[in-house]
mmCIF file of C-alpha atoms and ligand atoms in Angstrom:
data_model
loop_
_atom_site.group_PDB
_atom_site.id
_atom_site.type_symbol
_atom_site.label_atom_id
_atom_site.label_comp_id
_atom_site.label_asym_id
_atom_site.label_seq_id
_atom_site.Cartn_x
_atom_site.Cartn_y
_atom_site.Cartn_z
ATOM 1 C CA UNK A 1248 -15.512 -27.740 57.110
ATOM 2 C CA UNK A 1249 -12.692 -29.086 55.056
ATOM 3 C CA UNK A 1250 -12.393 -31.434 52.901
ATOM 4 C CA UNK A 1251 -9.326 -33.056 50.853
ATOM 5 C CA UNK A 1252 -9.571 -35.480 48.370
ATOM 6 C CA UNK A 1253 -6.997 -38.106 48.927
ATOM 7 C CA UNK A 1254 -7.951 -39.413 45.344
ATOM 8 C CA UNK A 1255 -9.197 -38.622 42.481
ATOM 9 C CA UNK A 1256 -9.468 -41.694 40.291
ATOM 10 C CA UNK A 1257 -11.591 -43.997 39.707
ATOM 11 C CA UNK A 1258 -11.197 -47.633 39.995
ATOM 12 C CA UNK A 1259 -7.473 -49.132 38.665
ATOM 13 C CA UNK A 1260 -6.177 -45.031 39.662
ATOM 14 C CA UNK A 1261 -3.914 -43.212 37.441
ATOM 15 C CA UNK A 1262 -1.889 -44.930 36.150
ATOM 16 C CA UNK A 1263 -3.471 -48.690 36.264
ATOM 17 C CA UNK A 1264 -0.804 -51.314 37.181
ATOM 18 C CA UNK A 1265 -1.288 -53.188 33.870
ATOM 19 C CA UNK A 1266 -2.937 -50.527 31.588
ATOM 20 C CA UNK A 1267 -0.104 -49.608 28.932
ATOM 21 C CA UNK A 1268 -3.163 -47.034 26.531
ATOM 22 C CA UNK A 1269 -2.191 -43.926 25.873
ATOM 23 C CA UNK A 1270 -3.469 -41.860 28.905
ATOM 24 C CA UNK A 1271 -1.867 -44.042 31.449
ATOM 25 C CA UNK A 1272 1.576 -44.816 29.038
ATOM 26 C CA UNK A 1273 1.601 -41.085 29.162
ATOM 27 C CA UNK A 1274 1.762 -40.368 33.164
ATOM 28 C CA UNK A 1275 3.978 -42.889 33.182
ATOM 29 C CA UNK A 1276 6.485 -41.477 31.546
ATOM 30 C CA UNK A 1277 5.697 -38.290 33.435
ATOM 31 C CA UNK A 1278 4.722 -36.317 30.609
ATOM 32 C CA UNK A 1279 3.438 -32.359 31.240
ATOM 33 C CA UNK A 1280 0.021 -31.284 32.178
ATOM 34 C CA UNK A 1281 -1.000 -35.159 33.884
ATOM 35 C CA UNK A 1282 -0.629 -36.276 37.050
ATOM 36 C CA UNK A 1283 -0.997 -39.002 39.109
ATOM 37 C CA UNK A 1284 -4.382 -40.069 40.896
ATOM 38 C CA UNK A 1285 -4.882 -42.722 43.737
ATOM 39 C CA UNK A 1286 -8.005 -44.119 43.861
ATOM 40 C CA UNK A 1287 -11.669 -42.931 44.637
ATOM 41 C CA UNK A 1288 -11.233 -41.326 48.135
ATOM 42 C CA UNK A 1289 -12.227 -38.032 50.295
ATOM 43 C CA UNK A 1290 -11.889 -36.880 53.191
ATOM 44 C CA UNK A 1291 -13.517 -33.993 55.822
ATOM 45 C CA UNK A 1292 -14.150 -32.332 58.751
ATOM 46 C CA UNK A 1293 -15.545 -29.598 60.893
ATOM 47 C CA UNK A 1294 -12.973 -29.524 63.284
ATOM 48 C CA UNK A 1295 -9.586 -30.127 61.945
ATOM 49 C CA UNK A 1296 -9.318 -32.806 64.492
ATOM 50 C CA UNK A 1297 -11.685 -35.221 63.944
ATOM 51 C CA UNK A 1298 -11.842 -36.816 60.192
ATOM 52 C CA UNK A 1299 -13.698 -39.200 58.778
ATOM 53 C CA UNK A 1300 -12.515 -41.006 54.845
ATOM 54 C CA UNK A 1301 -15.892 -41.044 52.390
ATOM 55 C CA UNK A 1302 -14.779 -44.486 50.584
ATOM 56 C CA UNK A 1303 -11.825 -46.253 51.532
ATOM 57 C CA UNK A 1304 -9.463 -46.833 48.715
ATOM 58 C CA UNK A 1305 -7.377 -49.508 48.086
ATOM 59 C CA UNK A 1306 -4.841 -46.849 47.793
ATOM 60 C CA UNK A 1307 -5.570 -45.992 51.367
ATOM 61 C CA UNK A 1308 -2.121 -46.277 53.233
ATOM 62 C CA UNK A 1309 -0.144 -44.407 50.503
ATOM 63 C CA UNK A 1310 -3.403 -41.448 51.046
ATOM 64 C CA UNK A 1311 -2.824 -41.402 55.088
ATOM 65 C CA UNK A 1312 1.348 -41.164 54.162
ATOM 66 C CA UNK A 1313 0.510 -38.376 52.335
ATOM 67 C CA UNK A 1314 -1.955 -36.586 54.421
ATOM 68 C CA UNK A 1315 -0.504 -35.103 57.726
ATOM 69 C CA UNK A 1316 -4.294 -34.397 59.138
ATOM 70 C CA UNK A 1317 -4.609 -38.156 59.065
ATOM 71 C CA UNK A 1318 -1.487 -38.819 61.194
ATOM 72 C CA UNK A 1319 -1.572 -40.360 64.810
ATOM 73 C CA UNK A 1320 -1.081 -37.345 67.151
ATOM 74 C CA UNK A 1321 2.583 -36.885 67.877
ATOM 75 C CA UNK A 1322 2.003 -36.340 71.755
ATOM 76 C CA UNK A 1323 -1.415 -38.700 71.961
ATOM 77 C CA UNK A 1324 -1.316 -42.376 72.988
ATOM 78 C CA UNK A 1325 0.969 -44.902 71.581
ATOM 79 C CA UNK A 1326 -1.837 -46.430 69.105
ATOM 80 C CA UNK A 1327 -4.029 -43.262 67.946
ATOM 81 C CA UNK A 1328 -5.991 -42.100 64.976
ATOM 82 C CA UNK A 1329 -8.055 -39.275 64.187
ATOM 83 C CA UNK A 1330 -10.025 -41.014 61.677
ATOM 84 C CA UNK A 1331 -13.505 -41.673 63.337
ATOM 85 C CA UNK A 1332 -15.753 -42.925 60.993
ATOM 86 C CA UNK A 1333 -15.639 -44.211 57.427
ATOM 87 C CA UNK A 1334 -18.955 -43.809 55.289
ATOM 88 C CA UNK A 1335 -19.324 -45.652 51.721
ATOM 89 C CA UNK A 1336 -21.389 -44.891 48.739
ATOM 90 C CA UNK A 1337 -21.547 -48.283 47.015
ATOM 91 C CA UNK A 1338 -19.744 -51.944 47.400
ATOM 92 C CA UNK A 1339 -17.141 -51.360 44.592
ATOM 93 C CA UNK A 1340 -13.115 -52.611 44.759
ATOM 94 C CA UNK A 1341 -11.913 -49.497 44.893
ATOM 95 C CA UNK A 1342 -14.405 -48.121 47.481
ATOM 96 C CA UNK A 1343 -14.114 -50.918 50.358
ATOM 97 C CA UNK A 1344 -10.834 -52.404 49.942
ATOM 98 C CA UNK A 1345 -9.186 -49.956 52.223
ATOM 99 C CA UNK A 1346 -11.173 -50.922 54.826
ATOM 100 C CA UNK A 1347 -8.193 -53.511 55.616
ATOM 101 C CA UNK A 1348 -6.092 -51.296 56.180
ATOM 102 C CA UNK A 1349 -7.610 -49.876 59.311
ATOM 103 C CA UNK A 1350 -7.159 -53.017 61.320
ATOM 104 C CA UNK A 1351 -4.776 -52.792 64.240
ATOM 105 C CA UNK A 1352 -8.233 -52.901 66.640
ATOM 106 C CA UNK A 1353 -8.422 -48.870 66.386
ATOM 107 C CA UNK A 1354 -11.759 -48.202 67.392
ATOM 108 C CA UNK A 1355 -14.222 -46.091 64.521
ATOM 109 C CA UNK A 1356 -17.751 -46.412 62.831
ATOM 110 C CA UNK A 1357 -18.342 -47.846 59.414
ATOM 111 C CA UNK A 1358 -21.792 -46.234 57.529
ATOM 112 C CA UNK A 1359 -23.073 -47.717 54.283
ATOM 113 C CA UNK A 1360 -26.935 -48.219 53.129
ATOM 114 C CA UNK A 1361 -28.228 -51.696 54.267
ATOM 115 C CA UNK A 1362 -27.317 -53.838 50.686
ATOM 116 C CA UNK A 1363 -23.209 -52.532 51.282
ATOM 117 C CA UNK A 1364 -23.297 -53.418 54.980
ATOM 118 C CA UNK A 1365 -24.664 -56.988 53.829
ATOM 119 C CA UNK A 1366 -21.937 -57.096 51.594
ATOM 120 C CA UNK A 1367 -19.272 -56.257 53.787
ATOM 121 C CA UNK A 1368 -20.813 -58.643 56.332
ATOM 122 C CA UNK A 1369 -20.794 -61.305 53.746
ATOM 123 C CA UNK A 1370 -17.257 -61.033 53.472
ATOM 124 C CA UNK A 1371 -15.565 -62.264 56.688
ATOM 125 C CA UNK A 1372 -12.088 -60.906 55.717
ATOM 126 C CA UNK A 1373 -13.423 -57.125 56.644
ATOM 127 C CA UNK A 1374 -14.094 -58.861 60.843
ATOM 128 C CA UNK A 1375 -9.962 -58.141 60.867
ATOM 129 C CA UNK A 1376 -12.098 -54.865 61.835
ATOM 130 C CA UNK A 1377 -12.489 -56.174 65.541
ATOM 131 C CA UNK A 1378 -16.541 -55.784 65.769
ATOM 132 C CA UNK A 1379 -15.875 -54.759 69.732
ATOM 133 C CA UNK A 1380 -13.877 -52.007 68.797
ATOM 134 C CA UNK A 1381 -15.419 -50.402 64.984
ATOM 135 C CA UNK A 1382 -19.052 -50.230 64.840
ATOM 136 C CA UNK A 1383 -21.126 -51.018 62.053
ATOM 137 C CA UNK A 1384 -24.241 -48.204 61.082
ATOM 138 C CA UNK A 1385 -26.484 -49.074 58.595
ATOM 139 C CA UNK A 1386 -27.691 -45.673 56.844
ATOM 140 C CA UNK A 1387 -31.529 -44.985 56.790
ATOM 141 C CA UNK A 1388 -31.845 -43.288 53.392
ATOM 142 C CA UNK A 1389 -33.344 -39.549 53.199
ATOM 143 C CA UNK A 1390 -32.878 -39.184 57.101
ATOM 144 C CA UNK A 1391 -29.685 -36.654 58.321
ATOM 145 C CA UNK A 1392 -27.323 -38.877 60.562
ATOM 146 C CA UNK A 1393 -24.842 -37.343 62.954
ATOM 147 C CA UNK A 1394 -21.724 -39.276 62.029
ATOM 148 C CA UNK A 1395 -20.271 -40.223 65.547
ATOM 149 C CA UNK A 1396 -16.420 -42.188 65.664
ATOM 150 C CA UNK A 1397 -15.234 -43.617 69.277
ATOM 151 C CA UNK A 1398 -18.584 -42.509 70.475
ATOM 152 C CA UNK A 1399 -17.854 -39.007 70.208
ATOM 153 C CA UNK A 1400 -19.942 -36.542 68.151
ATOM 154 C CA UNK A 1401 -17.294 -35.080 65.483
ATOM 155 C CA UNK A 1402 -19.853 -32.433 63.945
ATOM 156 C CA UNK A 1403 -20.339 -33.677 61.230
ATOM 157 C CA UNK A 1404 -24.194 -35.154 59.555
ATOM 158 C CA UNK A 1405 -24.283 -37.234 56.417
ATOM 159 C CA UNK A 1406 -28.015 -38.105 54.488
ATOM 160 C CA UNK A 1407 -27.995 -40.843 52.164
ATOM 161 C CA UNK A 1408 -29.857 -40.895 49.227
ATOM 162 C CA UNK A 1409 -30.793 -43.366 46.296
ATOM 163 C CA UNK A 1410 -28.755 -42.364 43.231
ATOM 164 C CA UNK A 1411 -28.857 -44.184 39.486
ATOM 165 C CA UNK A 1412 -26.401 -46.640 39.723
ATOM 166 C CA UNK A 1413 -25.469 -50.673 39.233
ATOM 167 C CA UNK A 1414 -24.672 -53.193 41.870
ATOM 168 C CA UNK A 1415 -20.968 -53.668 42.220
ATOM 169 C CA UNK A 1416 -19.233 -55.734 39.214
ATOM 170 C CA UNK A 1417 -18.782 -58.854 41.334
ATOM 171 C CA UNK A 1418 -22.219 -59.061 42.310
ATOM 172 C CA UNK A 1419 -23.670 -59.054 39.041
ATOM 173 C CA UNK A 1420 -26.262 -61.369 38.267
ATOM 174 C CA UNK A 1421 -26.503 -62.093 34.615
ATOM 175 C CA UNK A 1422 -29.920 -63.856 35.224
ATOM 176 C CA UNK A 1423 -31.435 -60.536 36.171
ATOM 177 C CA UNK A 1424 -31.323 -58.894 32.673
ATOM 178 C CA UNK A 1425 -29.641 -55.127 32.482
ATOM 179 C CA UNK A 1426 -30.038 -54.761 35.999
ATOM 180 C CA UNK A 1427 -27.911 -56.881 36.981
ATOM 181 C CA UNK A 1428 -29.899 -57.623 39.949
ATOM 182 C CA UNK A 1429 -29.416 -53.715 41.359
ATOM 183 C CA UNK A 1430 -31.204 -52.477 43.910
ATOM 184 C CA UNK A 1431 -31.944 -49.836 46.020
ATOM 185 C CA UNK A 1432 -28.952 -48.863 47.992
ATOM 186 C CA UNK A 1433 -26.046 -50.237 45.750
ATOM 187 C CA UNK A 1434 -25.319 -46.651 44.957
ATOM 188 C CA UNK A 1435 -25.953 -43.744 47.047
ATOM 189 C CA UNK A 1436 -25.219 -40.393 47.473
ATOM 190 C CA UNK A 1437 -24.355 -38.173 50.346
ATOM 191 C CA UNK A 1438 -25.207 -34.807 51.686
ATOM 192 C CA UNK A 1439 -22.327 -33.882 54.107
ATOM 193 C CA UNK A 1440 -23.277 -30.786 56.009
ATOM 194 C CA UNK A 1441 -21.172 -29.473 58.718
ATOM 195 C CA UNK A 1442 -23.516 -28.667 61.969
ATOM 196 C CA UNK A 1443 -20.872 -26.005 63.455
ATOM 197 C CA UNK A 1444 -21.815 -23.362 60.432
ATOM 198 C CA UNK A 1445 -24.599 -25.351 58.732
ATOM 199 C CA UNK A 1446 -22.768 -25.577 55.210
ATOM 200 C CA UNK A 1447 -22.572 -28.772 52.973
ATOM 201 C CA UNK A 1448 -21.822 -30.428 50.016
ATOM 202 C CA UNK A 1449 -22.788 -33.537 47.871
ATOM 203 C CA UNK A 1450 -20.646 -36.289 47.403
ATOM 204 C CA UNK A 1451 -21.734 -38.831 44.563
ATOM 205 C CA UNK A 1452 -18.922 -40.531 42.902
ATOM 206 C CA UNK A 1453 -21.358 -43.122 40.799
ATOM 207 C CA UNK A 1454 -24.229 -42.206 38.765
ATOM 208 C CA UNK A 1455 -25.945 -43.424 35.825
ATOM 209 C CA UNK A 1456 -27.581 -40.717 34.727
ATOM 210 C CA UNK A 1457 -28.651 -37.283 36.396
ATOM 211 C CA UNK A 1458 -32.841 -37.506 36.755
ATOM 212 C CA UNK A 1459 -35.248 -35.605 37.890
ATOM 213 C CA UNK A 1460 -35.371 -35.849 41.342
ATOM 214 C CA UNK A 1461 -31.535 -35.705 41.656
ATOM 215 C CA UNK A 1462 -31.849 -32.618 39.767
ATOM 216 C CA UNK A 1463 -34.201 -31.220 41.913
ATOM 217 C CA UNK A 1464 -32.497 -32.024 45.546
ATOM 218 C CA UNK A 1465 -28.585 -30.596 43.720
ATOM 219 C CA UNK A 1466 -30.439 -27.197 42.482
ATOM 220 C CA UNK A 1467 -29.054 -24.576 44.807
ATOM 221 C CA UNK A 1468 -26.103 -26.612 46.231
ATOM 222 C CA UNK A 1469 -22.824 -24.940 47.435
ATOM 223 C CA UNK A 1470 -20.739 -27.843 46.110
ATOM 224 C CA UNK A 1471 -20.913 -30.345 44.321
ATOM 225 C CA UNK A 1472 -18.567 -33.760 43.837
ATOM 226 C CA UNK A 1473 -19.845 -35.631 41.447
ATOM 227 C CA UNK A 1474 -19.064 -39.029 38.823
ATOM 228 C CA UNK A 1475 -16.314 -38.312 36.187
ATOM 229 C CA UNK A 1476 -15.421 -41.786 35.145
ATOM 230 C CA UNK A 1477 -15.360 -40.757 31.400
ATOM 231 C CA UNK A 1478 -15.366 -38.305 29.083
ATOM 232 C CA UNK A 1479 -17.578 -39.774 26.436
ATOM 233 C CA UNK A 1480 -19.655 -43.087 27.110
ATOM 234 C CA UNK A 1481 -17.863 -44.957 24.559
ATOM 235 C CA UNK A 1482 -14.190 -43.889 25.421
ATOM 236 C CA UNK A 1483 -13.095 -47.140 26.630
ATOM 237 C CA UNK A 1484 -14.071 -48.996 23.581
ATOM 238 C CA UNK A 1485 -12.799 -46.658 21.222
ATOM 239 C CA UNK A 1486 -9.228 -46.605 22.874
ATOM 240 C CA UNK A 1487 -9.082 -50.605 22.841
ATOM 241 C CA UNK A 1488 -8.755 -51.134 26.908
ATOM 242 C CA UNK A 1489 -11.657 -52.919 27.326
ATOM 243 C CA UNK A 1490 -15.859 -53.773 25.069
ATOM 244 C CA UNK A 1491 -17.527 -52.109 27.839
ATOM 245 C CA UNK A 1492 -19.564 -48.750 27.680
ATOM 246 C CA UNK A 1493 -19.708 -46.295 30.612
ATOM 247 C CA UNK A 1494 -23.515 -46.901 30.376
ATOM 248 C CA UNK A 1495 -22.693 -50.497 31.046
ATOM 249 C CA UNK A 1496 -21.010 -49.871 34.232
ATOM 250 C CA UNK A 1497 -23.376 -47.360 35.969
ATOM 251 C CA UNK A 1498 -21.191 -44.544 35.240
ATOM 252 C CA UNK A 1499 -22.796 -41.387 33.124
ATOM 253 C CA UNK A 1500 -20.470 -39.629 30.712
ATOM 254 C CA UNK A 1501 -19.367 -35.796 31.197
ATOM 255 C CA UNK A 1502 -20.107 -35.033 27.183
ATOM 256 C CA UNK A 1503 -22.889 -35.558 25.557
ATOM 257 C CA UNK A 1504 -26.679 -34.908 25.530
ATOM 258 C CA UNK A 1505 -27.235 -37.482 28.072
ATOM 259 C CA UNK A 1506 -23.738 -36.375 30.226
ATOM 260 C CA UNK A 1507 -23.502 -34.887 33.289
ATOM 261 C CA UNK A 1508 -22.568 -31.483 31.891
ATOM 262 C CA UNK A 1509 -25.793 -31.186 30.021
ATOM 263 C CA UNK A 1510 -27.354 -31.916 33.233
ATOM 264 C CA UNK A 1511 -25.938 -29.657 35.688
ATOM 265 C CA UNK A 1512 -26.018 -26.897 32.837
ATOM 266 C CA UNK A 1513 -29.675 -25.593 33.797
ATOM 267 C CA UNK A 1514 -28.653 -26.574 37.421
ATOM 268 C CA UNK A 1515 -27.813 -23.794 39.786
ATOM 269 C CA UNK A 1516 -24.360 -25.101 41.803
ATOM 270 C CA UNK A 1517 -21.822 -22.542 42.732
ATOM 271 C CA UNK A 1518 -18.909 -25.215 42.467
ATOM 272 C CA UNK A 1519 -19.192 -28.667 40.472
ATOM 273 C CA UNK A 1520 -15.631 -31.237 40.785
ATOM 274 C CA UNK A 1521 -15.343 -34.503 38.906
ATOM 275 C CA UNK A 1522 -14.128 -36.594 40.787
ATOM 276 C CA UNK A 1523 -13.767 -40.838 40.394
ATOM 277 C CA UNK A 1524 -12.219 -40.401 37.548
ATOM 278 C CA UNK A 1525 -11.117 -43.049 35.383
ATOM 279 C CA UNK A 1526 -7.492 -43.220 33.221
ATOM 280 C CA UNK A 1527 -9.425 -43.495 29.890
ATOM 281 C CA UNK A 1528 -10.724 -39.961 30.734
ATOM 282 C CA UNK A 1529 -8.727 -37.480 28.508
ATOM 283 C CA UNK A 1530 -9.849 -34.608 30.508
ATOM 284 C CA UNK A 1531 -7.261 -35.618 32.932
ATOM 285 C CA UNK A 1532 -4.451 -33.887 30.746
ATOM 286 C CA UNK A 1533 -4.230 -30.440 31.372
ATOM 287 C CA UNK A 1534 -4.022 -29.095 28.000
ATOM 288 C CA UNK A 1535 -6.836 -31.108 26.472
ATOM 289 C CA UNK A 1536 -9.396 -29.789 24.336
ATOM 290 C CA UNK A 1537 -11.973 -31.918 26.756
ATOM 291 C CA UNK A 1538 -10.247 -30.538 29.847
ATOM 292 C CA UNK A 1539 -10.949 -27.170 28.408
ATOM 293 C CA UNK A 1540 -14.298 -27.949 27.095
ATOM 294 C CA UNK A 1541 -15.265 -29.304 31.055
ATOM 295 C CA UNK A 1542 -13.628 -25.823 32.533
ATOM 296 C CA UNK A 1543 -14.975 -23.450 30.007
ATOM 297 C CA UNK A 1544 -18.843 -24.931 31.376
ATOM 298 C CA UNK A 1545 -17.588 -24.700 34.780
ATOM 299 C CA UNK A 1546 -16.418 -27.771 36.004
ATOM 300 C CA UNK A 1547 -12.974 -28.342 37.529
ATOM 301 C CA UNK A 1548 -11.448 -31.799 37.331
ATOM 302 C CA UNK A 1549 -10.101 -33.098 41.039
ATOM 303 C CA UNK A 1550 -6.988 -33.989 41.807
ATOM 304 C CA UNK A 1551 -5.063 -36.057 44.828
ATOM 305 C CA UNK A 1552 -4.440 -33.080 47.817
ATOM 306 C CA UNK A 1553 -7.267 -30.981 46.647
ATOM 307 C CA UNK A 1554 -8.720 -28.878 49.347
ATOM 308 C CA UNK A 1555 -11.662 -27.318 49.615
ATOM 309 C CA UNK A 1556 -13.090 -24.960 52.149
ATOM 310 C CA UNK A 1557 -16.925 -24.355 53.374
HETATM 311 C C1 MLT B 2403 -16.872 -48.799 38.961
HETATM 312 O O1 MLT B 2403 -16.766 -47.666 39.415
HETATM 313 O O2 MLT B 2403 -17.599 -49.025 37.986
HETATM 314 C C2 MLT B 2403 -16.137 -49.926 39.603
HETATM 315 O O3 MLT B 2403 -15.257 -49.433 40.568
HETATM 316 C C3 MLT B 2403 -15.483 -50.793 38.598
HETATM 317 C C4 MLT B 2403 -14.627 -51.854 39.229
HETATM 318 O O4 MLT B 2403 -15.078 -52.577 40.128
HETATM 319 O O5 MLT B 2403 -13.461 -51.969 38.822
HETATM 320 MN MN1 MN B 2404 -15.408 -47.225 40.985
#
């Protein structure tokens, strides 16, 4: 199985069009040790022919540019695509809004957990997806599902599963309290395991907070890509973009007693990448002390092309 991620930011990317702080002043101007990120995007397969995108950025058509695997074959049919499926983890911006981009009546199936795929439902602009021709799955949590594009099986299984989380920012309902009205199924995770050699790896690019039972199903894992929106929970405040707290978006923090690092630190995962990560995050300079601090407990901090083999 491979997998690429065709970006490595979270929501906004790396630079953000109208974000003039320090991190994203600082790619801008093209300084040493940071690079550019698209947004929140990956993609895999068994076969090298067959792919299928986990999230579809807004950034999507630059990511397919810049990924030859996701090319129409030179000597195939005049309209072709070897993207078969799509899968998404939650209803955010910068996790559906590439979906547009696929129109042009290619035929592929679009998985999400049953409150996404009423979202996207909801939202007539996503039927430029011709229904006859792209195929809507609803996920059943906890259950492996052979992802299947064109009606073709591309060897690959995905298993969705509950994960902390918060409904997506424009569905917030104030009325509900801190829950904003989140449910089951606004946020999931997925196990991706590749049926030709059996391998996988978890893909959860929001969290809230690492419990018990996520603990328990990541213990042992080959791979793990998991939520790096910030550094510390407070980050965002602190460098004057904007009042909220990671906390208050559904994202946990990599620092910290409560963070992610603490979490996987007893945890027993031969590879952990942050991925989703957003332009407050200093670990996104290379020569941070944070950026060191994440590799020296064994992290490694994603970036746009990044391949990975299992
Ligand atoms: C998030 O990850 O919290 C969202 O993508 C935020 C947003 O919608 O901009
Ligand atoms: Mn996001």
């Amino acid at each position: 199985m491979l997998i690429k991620v065709l970006g490595a930011a979270a929501g906004g990317g790396f630079p953000q069009w109208n974000c003039n702080g320090r991190m994203s002043a600082r790619v801008r101007k093209g300084e040493p040790g940071l690079k550019p990120r698209t947004q929140s995007s990956l993609t895999v397969s068994s076969n090298g022919r067959d792919w299928v995108l986990l999230n579809a950025s807004p950034d999507l058509r630059q990511q397919i540019n810049d990924t030859p695997e996701l090319w129409p074959v030179a000597d195939g049919p005049l309209r072709n695509s070897p993207i078969r499926a799509v899968v998404l983890t939650n209803g955010d911006v910068d996790h559906i809004i590439g979906l547009i981009n696929l129109r042009e009546g290619q035929p592929f199936s679009l998985y999400a957990s049953d409150r996404v795929m009423a979202t996207v439902n909801a939202n007539t602009v996503f039927n430029v997806l011709n229904p006859e021709k792209v195929s809507r799955i609803t996920l059943e949590m906890e259950q492996p599902t052979p992802l299947s594009g064109a009606g073709a099986d591309i060897g690959l299984t995905v298993e969705a599963f509950d994960v902390p989380g918060k409904v997506a920012l424009y569905l917030e309902d104030a009325s509900k309290g801190q829950s904003f009205g989140t449910e089951k199924g606004d946020t999931i995770g997925l196990k991706v395991t590749d049926t030709a050699n059996g391998k996988s790896f978890f893909y959860i690019p929001g969290c809230a907070a690492v419990d018990a039972a996520l603990a328990e199903r990541l213990d042992g894992a080959d791979l793990v890509m998991f939520d790096g929106t910030l550094y510390t929970d407070d980050e965002m405040v602190v460098q004057g973009l904007m009042p909220k707290t990671g906390a208050r978006m559904g994202h946990i923090s990599m620092s910290g007693t409560d963070g992610s690092i603490a979490a996987f630190d007893s945890l027993d995962v031969a590879r952990k990448i942050f991925v989703h990560i957003n332009n407050s995050n200093p670990a996104l300079d290379d020569n941070s002390p944070e950026r060191k601090a994440v590799e020296e407990a064994g992290w490694e901090v994603g970036y746009d092309g990044m391949e990975v083999r299992l």
